[in-house]
GROMACS .gro file of C-alpha atoms in nm:
model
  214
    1UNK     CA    1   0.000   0.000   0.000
    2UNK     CA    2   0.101   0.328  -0.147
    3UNK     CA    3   0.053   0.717   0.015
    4UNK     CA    4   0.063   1.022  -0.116
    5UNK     CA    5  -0.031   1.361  -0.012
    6UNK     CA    6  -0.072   1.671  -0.225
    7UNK     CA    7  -0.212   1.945   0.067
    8UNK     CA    8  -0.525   1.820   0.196
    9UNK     CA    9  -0.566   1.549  -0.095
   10UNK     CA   10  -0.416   1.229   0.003
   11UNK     CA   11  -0.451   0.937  -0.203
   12UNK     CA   12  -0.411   0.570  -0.077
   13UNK     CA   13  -0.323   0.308  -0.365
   14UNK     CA   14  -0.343  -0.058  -0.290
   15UNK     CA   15  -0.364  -0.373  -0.487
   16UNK     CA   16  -0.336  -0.517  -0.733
   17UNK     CA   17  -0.630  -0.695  -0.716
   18UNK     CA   18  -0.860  -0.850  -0.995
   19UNK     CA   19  -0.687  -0.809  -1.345
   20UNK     CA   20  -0.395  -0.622  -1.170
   21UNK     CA   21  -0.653  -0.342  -1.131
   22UNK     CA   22  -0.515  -0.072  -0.867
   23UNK     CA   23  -0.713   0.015  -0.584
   24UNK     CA   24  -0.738   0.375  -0.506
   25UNK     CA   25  -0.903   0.590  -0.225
   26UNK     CA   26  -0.876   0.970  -0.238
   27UNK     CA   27  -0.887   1.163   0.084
   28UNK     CA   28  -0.976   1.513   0.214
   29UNK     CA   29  -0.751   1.538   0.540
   30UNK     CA   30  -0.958   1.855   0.648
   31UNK     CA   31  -1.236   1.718   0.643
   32UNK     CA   32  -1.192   1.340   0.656
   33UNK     CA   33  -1.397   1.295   0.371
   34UNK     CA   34  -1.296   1.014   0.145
   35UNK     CA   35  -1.432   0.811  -0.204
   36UNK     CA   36  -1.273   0.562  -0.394
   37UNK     CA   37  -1.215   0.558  -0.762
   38UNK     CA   38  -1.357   0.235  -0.872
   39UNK     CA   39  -1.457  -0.042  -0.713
   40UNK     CA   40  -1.235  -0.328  -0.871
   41UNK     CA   41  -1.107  -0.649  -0.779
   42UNK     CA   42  -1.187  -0.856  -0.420
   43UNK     CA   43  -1.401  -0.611  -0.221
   44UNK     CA   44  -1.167  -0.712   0.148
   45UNK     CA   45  -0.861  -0.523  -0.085
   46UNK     CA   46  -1.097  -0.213  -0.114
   47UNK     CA   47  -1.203  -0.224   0.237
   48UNK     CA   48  -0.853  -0.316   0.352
   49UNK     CA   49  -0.688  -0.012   0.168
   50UNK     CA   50  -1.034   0.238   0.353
   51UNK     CA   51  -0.983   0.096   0.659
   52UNK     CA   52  -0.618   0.116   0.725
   53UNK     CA   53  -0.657   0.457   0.602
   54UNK     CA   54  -0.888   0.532   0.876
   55UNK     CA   55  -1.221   0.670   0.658
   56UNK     CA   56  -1.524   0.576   0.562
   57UNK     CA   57  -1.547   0.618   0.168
   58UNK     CA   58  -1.857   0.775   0.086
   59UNK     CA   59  -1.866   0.764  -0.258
   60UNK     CA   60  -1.717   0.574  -0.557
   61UNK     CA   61  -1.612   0.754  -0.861
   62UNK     CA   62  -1.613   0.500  -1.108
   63UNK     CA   63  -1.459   0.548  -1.402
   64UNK     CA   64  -1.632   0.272  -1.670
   65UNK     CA   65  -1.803  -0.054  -1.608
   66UNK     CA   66  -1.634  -0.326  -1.732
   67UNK     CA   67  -1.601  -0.577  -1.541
   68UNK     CA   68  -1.289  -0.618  -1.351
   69UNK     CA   69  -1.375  -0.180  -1.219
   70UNK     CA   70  -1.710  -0.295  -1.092
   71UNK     CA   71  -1.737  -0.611  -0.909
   72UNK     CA   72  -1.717  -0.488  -0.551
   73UNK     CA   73  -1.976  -0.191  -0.598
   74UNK     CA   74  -2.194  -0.385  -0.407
   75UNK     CA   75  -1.970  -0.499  -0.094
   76UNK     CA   76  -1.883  -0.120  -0.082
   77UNK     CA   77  -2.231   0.018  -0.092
   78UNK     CA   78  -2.347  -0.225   0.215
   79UNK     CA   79  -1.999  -0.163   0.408
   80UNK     CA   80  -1.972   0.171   0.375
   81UNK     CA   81  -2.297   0.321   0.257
   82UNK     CA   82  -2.138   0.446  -0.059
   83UNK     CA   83  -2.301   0.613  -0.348
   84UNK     CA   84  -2.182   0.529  -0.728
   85UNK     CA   85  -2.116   0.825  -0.965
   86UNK     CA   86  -2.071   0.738  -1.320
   87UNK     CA   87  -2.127   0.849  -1.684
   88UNK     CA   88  -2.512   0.809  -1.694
   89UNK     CA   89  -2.451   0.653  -2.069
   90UNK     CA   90  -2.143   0.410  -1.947
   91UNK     CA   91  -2.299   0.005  -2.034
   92UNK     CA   92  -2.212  -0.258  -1.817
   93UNK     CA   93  -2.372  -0.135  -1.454
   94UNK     CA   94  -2.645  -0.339  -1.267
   95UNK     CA   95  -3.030  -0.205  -1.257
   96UNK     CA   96  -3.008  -0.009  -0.956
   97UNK     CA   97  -2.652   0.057  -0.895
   98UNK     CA   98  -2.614   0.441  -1.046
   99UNK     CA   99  -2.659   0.656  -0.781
  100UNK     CA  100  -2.577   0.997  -0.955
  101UNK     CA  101  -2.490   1.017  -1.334
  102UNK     CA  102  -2.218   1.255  -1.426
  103UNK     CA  103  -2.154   1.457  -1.724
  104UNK     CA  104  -1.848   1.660  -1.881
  105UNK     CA  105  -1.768   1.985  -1.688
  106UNK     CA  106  -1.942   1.836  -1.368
  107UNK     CA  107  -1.794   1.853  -1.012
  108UNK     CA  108  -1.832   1.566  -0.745
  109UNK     CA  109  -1.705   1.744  -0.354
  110UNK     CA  110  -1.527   1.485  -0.126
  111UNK     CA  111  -1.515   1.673   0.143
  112UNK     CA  112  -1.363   2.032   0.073
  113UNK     CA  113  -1.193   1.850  -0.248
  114UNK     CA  114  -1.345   1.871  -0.607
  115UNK     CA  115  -1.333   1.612  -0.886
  116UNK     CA  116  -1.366   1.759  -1.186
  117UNK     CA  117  -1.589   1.543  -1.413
  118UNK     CA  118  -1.381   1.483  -1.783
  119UNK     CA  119  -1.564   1.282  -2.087
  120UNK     CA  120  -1.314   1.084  -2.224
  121UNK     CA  121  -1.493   0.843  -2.442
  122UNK     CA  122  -1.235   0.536  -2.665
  123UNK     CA  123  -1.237   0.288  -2.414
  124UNK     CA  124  -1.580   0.276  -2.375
  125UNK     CA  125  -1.870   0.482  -2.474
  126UNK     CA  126  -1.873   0.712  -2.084
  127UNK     CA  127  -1.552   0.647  -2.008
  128UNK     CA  128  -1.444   0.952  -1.736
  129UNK     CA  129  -1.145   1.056  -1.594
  130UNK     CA  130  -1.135   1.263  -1.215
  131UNK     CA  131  -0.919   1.554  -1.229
  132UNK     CA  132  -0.864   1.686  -0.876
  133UNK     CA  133  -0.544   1.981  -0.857
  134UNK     CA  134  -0.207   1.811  -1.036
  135UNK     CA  135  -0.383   1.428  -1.005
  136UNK     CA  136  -0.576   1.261  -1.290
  137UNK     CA  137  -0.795   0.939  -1.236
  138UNK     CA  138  -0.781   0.791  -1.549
  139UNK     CA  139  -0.971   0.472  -1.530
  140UNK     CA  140  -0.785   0.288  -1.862
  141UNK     CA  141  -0.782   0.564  -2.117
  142UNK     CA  142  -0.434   0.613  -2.069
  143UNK     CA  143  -0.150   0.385  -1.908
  144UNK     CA  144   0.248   0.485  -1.913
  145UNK     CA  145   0.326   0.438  -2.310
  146UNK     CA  146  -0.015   0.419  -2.452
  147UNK     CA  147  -0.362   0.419  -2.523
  148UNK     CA  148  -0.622   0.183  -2.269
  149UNK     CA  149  -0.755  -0.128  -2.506
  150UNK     CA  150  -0.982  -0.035  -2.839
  151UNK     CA  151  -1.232  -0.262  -2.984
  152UNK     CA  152  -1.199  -0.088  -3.344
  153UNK     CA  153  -0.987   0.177  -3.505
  154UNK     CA  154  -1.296   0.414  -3.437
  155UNK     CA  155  -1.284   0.327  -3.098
  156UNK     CA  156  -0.904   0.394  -3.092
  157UNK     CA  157  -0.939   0.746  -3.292
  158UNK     CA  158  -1.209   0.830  -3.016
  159UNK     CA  159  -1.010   0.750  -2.756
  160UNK     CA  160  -0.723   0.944  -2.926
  161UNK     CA  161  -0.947   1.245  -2.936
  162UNK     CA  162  -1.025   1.237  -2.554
  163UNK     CA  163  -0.678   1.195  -2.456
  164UNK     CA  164  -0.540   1.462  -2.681
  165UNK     CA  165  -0.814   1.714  -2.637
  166UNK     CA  166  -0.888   1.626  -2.259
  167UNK     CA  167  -0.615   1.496  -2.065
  168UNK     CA  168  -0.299   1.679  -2.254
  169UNK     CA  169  -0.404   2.019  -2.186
  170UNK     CA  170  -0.363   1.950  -1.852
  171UNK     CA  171   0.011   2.085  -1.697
  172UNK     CA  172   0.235   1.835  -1.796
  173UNK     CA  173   0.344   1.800  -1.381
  174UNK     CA  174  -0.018   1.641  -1.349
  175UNK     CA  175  -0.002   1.291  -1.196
  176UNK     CA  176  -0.180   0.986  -1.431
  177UNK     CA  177  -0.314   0.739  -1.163
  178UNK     CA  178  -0.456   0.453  -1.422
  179UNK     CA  179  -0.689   0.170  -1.330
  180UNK     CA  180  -0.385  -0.102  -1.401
  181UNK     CA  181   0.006  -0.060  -1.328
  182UNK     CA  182   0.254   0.256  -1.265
  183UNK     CA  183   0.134   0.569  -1.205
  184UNK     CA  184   0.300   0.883  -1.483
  185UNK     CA  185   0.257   1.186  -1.615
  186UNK     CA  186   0.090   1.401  -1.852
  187UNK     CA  187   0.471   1.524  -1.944
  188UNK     CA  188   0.580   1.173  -1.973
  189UNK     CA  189   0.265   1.058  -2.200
  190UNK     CA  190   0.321   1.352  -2.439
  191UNK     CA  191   0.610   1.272  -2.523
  192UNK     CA  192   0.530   0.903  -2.616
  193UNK     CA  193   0.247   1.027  -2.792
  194UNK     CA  194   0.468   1.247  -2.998
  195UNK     CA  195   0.639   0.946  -3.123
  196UNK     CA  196   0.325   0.738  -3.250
  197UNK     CA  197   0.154   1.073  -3.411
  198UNK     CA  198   0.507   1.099  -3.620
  199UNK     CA  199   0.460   0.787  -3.781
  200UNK     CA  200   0.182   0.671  -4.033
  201UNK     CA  201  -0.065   0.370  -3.955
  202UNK     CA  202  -0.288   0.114  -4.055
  203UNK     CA  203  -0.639   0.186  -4.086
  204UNK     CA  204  -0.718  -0.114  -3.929
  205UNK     CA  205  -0.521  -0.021  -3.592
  206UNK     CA  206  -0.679  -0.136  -3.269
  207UNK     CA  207  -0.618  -0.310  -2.930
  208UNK     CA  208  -0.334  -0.309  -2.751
  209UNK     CA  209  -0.198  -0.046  -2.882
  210UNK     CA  210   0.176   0.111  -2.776
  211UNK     CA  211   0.265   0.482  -2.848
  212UNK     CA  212   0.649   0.374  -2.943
  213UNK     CA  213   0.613   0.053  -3.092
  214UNK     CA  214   0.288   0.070  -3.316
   0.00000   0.00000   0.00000
């Protein structure tokens, strides 16, 4: 288990868990407010990671639904009371489990903290990334040297769109907390990025896709 504190935000990572999916619960230290950012893997990881931080999570930010960021929604929600933000539009959720649907430009509090809400659709159709200060939760748009997994080359131009047009305007010191593996930053991914867009393509281009090597 990982801390880090930016001022009052501190963020707890723990895992992996699931599909190697990182476990992440944000913080508000003035408050004691806390939420976590998905809700992946073995619920007792999630708990664990809340628990030893010493907060009860009242909300979980999730990024999309497949299936290895969703499986302890429920386990959360009776533990901790926790209500599920998401992309109103995102497929994959359970009758019943959307507590608030979020949209670009929204802002979720935790505590005296606010997410900003960004629309980063590729990955899948509401995919959303959590901007809070310098820290980006990123669900898997974007991992350290490329793109989260496409289903089709529209998918992948989509998702190409969001990251270019959402994520690298922020400063390039912002912090990329993905849903699987190392944390970077927008710096770092910009200039990996800079590589692939220098080079031409197949039209065909999808999956696992890697900003140096494809």
């Amino acid at each position: 288990m990982e801390t880090v504190r930016d001022g009052d935000l501190e963020i707890v990572m723990a895992g992996p868990t699931g599909y190697g999916n990182n476990v992440f619960v944000v913080i508000d230290r003035s408050s004691g407010e806390a939420a976590f950012i998905d809700a992946p893997g073995e619920p007792d990881v999630n708990v664990a990671a809340a628990v030893a931080a010493g907060v009860n999570p009242a909300k979980i930010l999730l990024t999309h639904g497949h299936f290895d960021h969703t499986p302890a929604i429920e386990a959360l929600k009776k533990k901790f009371g926790s209500r599920l933000y998401a992309d109103g539009a995102e497929p994959g959720l359970k009758d019943g489990q959307l507590d608030a649907a979020v949209k670009r430009g929204d802002e979720v509090k935790v505590g005296n903290l606010v997410f900003r809400v960004v629309s980063v659709p590729g990955h899948t159709p509401g995919s959303t990334a959590y901007v809070c200060g310098k820290h980006a939760f990123v669900g898997d748009t974007l991992f350290p040297g490329g793109p989260g997994r496409s289903k089709d080359n529209a998918a992948l131009q989509q998702e190409i769109a969001s990251i270019t047009r959402e994520l690298f305007v922020l400063p390039d010191d912002t912090t990329i907390w993905p849903g699987h593996g190392a944390i970077s930053t927008i710096g770092a991914s910009k200039q990996e990025y800079a590589v692939f867009a220098g080079k031409e393509h197949a039209t065909d281009l999808c999956g696992d896709v890697s900003w140096l090597d494809s």
